[in-house]
Amino acid sequence: MMKNKVLLFIGLFIMTLLVSGCGDDDISIPLGENGESISVGGNEEDGFTFETENEDGESFSLSSSKEIPEEFPSEIPFPDKYEVFSTSQINDNGDEGITVSYLTESMTFDEVWEMYQVFKEEHGYENVSEMKMDGMNSMTMNKGDDGMSVNVIPDEEGKQITVTITYFKKAETTE
């Protein structure tokens, strides 16, 4: 039921942004008498947010911007020079996913790939999968309830490297 509402409201979110002209005002819409609500807001410069909560207090939020979220682990390495072009953050009842995409010309494809291989080894991540295809390397790794995937893609000349890192942390449960 919650998932259907989320899909419905993602559509409403997009429609609201189009109608509002991506203004700066946040909009909160109550969905009934039981405390269910949805909030949307943002602008092109600062990013967008989408939040929903049902009567049981279960929540889902999605946000995007060009700034690395504070919750993104600081130990995950980046080149000396890079430009973030997209970030997104999803929180589903405490389970959190953060995706950061950036471009760099300060390191080669092989240097970037090696940087994340070294990170994996030095921080105790277990290799789940690794794929190397023409023009793209990808790996997925886990450490406890933390998971991470890294995709490294060079441009045709091999000068500009696109990297997408997705970090996932499962909500801590008290038993």
mmCIF file of C-alpha atoms in Angstrom:
data_model
loop_
_atom_site.group_PDB
_atom_site.id
_atom_site.type_symbol
_atom_site.label_atom_id
_atom_site.label_comp_id
_atom_site.label_asym_id
_atom_site.label_seq_id
_atom_site.Cartn_x
_atom_site.Cartn_y
_atom_site.Cartn_z
ATOM 1 C CA MET A 1 0.000 0.000 0.000
ATOM 2 C CA MET A 2 2.774 2.422 0.964
ATOM 3 C CA LYS A 3 4.722 1.621 -2.224
ATOM 4 C CA ASN A 4 1.670 2.373 -4.415
ATOM 5 C CA LYS A 5 1.231 5.707 -2.688
ATOM 6 C CA VAL A 6 4.902 6.504 -3.145
ATOM 7 C CA LEU A 7 4.687 5.810 -6.882
ATOM 8 C CA LEU A 8 1.535 7.885 -7.167
ATOM 9 C CA PHE A 9 3.097 10.771 -5.334
ATOM 10 C CA ILE A 10 6.328 10.670 -7.285
ATOM 11 C CA GLY A 11 4.144 11.344 -10.314
ATOM 12 C CA LEU A 12 2.380 14.121 -8.412
ATOM 13 C CA PHE A 13 5.762 15.488 -7.345
ATOM 14 C CA ILE A 14 6.943 15.765 -10.927
ATOM 15 C CA MET A 15 3.633 17.290 -11.980
ATOM 16 C CA THR A 16 3.775 19.779 -9.102
ATOM 17 C CA LEU A 17 7.290 20.847 -10.075
ATOM 18 C CA LEU A 18 6.212 21.393 -13.656
ATOM 19 C CA VAL A 19 3.147 23.404 -12.656
ATOM 20 C CA SER A 20 4.986 25.431 -10.022
ATOM 21 C CA GLY A 21 7.875 26.281 -12.322
ATOM 22 C CA CYS A 22 10.356 24.781 -9.854
ATOM 23 C CA GLY A 23 9.773 27.568 -7.344
ATOM 24 C CA ASP A 24 11.356 27.881 -3.918
ATOM 25 C CA ASP A 25 8.213 27.123 -1.906
ATOM 26 C CA ASP A 26 7.785 23.737 -0.254
ATOM 27 C CA ILE A 27 4.365 22.152 -0.429
ATOM 28 C CA SER A 28 2.924 19.834 2.237
ATOM 29 C CA ILE A 29 -0.203 17.846 1.390
ATOM 30 C CA PRO A 30 -2.156 15.979 4.093
ATOM 31 C CA LEU A 31 -3.466 12.648 2.788
ATOM 32 C CA GLY A 32 -6.185 11.859 5.270
ATOM 33 C CA GLU A 33 -7.211 11.966 8.874
ATOM 34 C CA ASN A 34 -4.573 9.512 10.095
ATOM 35 C CA GLY A 35 -1.515 11.745 9.852
ATOM 36 C CA GLU A 36 -0.415 10.635 6.392
ATOM 37 C CA SER A 37 1.222 13.415 4.423
ATOM 38 C CA ILE A 38 3.514 14.201 1.543
ATOM 39 C CA SER A 39 5.894 17.136 1.157
ATOM 40 C CA VAL A 40 7.673 18.314 -1.974
ATOM 41 C CA GLY A 41 9.921 21.261 -2.611
ATOM 42 C CA GLY A 42 13.131 22.662 -3.914
ATOM 43 C CA ASN A 43 14.600 24.408 -6.901
ATOM 44 C CA GLU A 44 17.076 23.701 -9.677
ATOM 45 C CA GLU A 45 19.950 25.376 -7.849
ATOM 46 C CA ASP A 46 19.590 23.762 -4.414
ATOM 47 C CA GLY A 47 18.005 20.461 -5.446
ATOM 48 C CA PHE A 48 14.678 18.811 -4.806
ATOM 49 C CA THR A 49 13.076 16.953 -1.909
ATOM 50 C CA PHE A 50 10.186 14.526 -1.636
ATOM 51 C CA GLU A 51 8.955 13.173 1.716
ATOM 52 C CA THR A 52 6.014 11.035 2.759
ATOM 53 C CA GLU A 53 4.866 9.554 6.059
ATOM 54 C CA ASN A 54 1.966 7.195 6.790
ATOM 55 C CA GLU A 55 -0.209 6.891 9.878
ATOM 56 C CA ASP A 56 2.174 4.325 11.429
ATOM 57 C CA GLY A 57 5.060 6.773 11.244
ATOM 58 C CA GLU A 58 6.749 4.918 8.381
ATOM 59 C CA SER A 59 8.538 7.412 6.197
ATOM 60 C CA PHE A 60 10.211 7.694 2.824
ATOM 61 C CA SER A 61 12.256 10.617 1.551
ATOM 62 C CA LEU A 62 14.170 11.391 -1.616
ATOM 63 C CA SER A 63 16.394 14.379 -2.271
ATOM 64 C CA SER A 64 18.804 15.454 -4.967
ATOM 65 C CA SER A 65 21.421 18.164 -5.374
ATOM 66 C CA LYS A 66 24.982 18.793 -6.551
ATOM 67 C CA GLU A 67 26.418 18.788 -3.011
ATOM 68 C CA ILE A 68 27.721 15.660 -1.288
ATOM 69 C CA PRO A 69 25.333 14.932 1.625
ATOM 70 C CA GLU A 70 26.766 15.132 5.155
ATOM 71 C CA GLU A 71 25.704 11.511 5.708
ATOM 72 C CA PHE A 72 28.016 10.274 2.936
ATOM 73 C CA PRO A 73 30.979 8.536 4.620
ATOM 74 C CA SER A 74 34.001 10.841 4.692
ATOM 75 C CA GLU A 75 36.448 7.928 4.347
ATOM 76 C CA ILE A 76 35.294 7.197 0.774
ATOM 77 C CA PRO A 77 38.023 8.729 -1.402
ATOM 78 C CA PHE A 78 37.784 11.262 -4.223
ATOM 79 C CA PRO A 79 40.481 12.564 -6.584
ATOM 80 C CA ASP A 80 42.219 15.838 -5.710
ATOM 81 C CA LYS A 81 40.201 17.592 -8.418
ATOM 82 C CA TYR A 82 36.653 16.549 -9.310
ATOM 83 C CA GLU A 83 33.247 18.035 -10.070
ATOM 84 C CA VAL A 84 30.075 16.581 -8.573
ATOM 85 C CA PHE A 85 27.282 16.723 -11.123
ATOM 86 C CA SER A 86 24.605 14.766 -9.282
ATOM 87 C CA THR A 87 23.755 13.418 -5.848
ATOM 88 C CA SER A 88 20.640 11.731 -4.573
ATOM 89 C CA GLN A 89 19.674 10.518 -1.155
ATOM 90 C CA ILE A 90 16.911 8.061 -0.285
ATOM 91 C CA ASN A 91 15.749 7.234 3.230
ATOM 92 C CA ASP A 92 13.163 4.481 3.678
ATOM 93 C CA ASN A 93 12.363 3.991 7.378
ATOM 94 C CA GLY A 94 15.997 4.432 8.323
ATOM 95 C CA ASP A 95 17.507 2.433 5.447
ATOM 96 C CA GLU A 96 19.614 4.989 3.643
ATOM 97 C CA GLY A 97 21.020 5.117 0.134
ATOM 98 C CA ILE A 98 23.250 7.874 -1.207
ATOM 99 C CA THR A 99 24.462 8.168 -4.791
ATOM 100 C CA VAL A 100 27.217 10.591 -5.798
ATOM 101 C CA SER A 101 28.256 11.057 -9.433
ATOM 102 C CA TYR A 102 31.287 13.090 -10.395
ATOM 103 C CA LEU A 103 33.698 13.859 -13.234
ATOM 104 C CA THR A 104 37.466 14.071 -12.997
ATOM 105 C CA GLU A 105 40.371 14.730 -15.318
ATOM 106 C CA SER A 106 43.018 14.724 -12.565
ATOM 107 C CA MET A 107 43.433 10.929 -12.558
ATOM 108 C CA THR A 108 43.439 8.272 -15.263
ATOM 109 C CA PHE A 109 40.812 5.559 -15.525
ATOM 110 C CA ASP A 110 43.249 3.005 -14.060
ATOM 111 C CA GLU A 111 44.255 5.323 -11.195
ATOM 112 C CA VAL A 112 40.632 5.935 -10.213
ATOM 113 C CA TRP A 113 39.845 2.210 -10.361
ATOM 114 C CA GLU A 114 42.921 1.407 -8.234
ATOM 115 C CA MET A 115 41.936 4.081 -5.681
ATOM 116 C CA TYR A 116 38.638 2.281 -5.006
ATOM 117 C CA GLN A 117 40.297 -1.170 -5.009
ATOM 118 C CA VAL A 118 42.712 0.052 -2.314
ATOM 119 C CA PHE A 119 39.823 1.624 -0.372
ATOM 120 C CA LYS A 120 37.955 -1.700 -0.415
ATOM 121 C CA GLU A 121 40.961 -3.603 0.952
ATOM 122 C CA GLU A 122 42.010 -1.013 3.550
ATOM 123 C CA HIS A 123 38.496 -0.586 4.975
ATOM 124 C CA GLY A 124 37.571 -4.268 5.261
ATOM 125 C CA TYR A 125 34.923 -4.443 2.553
ATOM 126 C CA GLU A 126 34.156 -7.862 1.059
ATOM 127 C CA ASN A 127 34.023 -8.068 -2.727
ATOM 128 C CA VAL A 128 30.521 -9.101 -3.869
ATOM 129 C CA SER A 129 30.981 -8.682 -7.602
ATOM 130 C CA GLU A 130 33.328 -7.102 -10.078
ATOM 131 C CA MET A 131 32.824 -6.525 -13.780
ATOM 132 C CA LYS A 132 35.234 -5.156 -16.362
ATOM 133 C CA MET A 133 33.876 -4.435 -19.814
ATOM 134 C CA ASP A 134 35.145 -2.318 -22.665
ATOM 135 C CA GLY A 135 34.935 1.201 -21.351
ATOM 136 C CA MET A 136 33.506 0.472 -17.894
ATOM 137 C CA ASN A 137 34.548 -1.098 -14.597
ATOM 138 C CA SER A 138 32.061 -1.843 -11.850
ATOM 139 C CA MET A 139 32.331 -3.380 -8.385
ATOM 140 C CA THR A 140 29.994 -4.050 -5.497
ATOM 141 C CA MET A 141 31.214 -4.562 -1.934
ATOM 142 C CA ASN A 142 29.779 -5.116 1.554
ATOM 143 C CA LYS A 143 30.920 -4.607 5.123
ATOM 144 C CA GLY A 144 28.343 -5.682 7.690
ATOM 145 C CA ASP A 145 25.132 -3.805 6.913
ATOM 146 C CA ASP A 146 26.976 -1.288 4.714
ATOM 147 C CA GLY A 147 27.115 -1.800 0.971
ATOM 148 C CA MET A 148 28.712 0.141 -1.826
ATOM 149 C CA SER A 149 28.954 0.030 -5.589
ATOM 150 C CA VAL A 150 31.426 1.939 -7.735
ATOM 151 C CA ASN A 151 31.142 2.450 -11.499
ATOM 152 C CA VAL A 152 34.058 4.017 -13.387
ATOM 153 C CA ILE A 153 33.586 5.041 -17.029
ATOM 154 C CA PRO A 154 36.087 6.954 -19.209
ATOM 155 C CA ASP A 155 35.087 9.187 -22.110
ATOM 156 C CA GLU A 156 36.113 8.133 -25.629
ATOM 157 C CA GLU A 157 39.511 9.834 -25.356
ATOM 158 C CA GLY A 158 40.078 8.510 -21.824
ATOM 159 C CA LYS A 159 40.665 12.024 -20.480
ATOM 160 C CA GLN A 160 37.489 12.608 -18.501
ATOM 161 C CA ILE A 161 36.371 9.909 -16.079
ATOM 162 C CA THR A 162 32.802 9.586 -14.808
ATOM 163 C CA VAL A 163 32.413 7.890 -11.432
ATOM 164 C CA THR A 164 29.173 6.917 -9.721
ATOM 165 C CA ILE A 165 29.311 5.718 -6.122
ATOM 166 C CA THR A 166 26.224 4.317 -4.418
ATOM 167 C CA TYR A 167 26.440 3.807 -0.662
ATOM 168 C CA PHE A 168 23.769 1.898 1.283
ATOM 169 C CA LYS A 169 23.378 1.597 5.038
ATOM 170 C CA LYS A 170 20.675 -0.548 6.584
ATOM 171 C CA ALA A 171 18.815 0.933 9.532
ATOM 172 C CA GLU A 172 20.080 -0.152 12.913
ATOM 173 C CA THR A 173 17.583 -2.413 14.637
ATOM 174 C CA THR A 174 17.149 -2.773 18.358
ATOM 175 C CA GLU A 175 16.350 -6.301 19.381
#
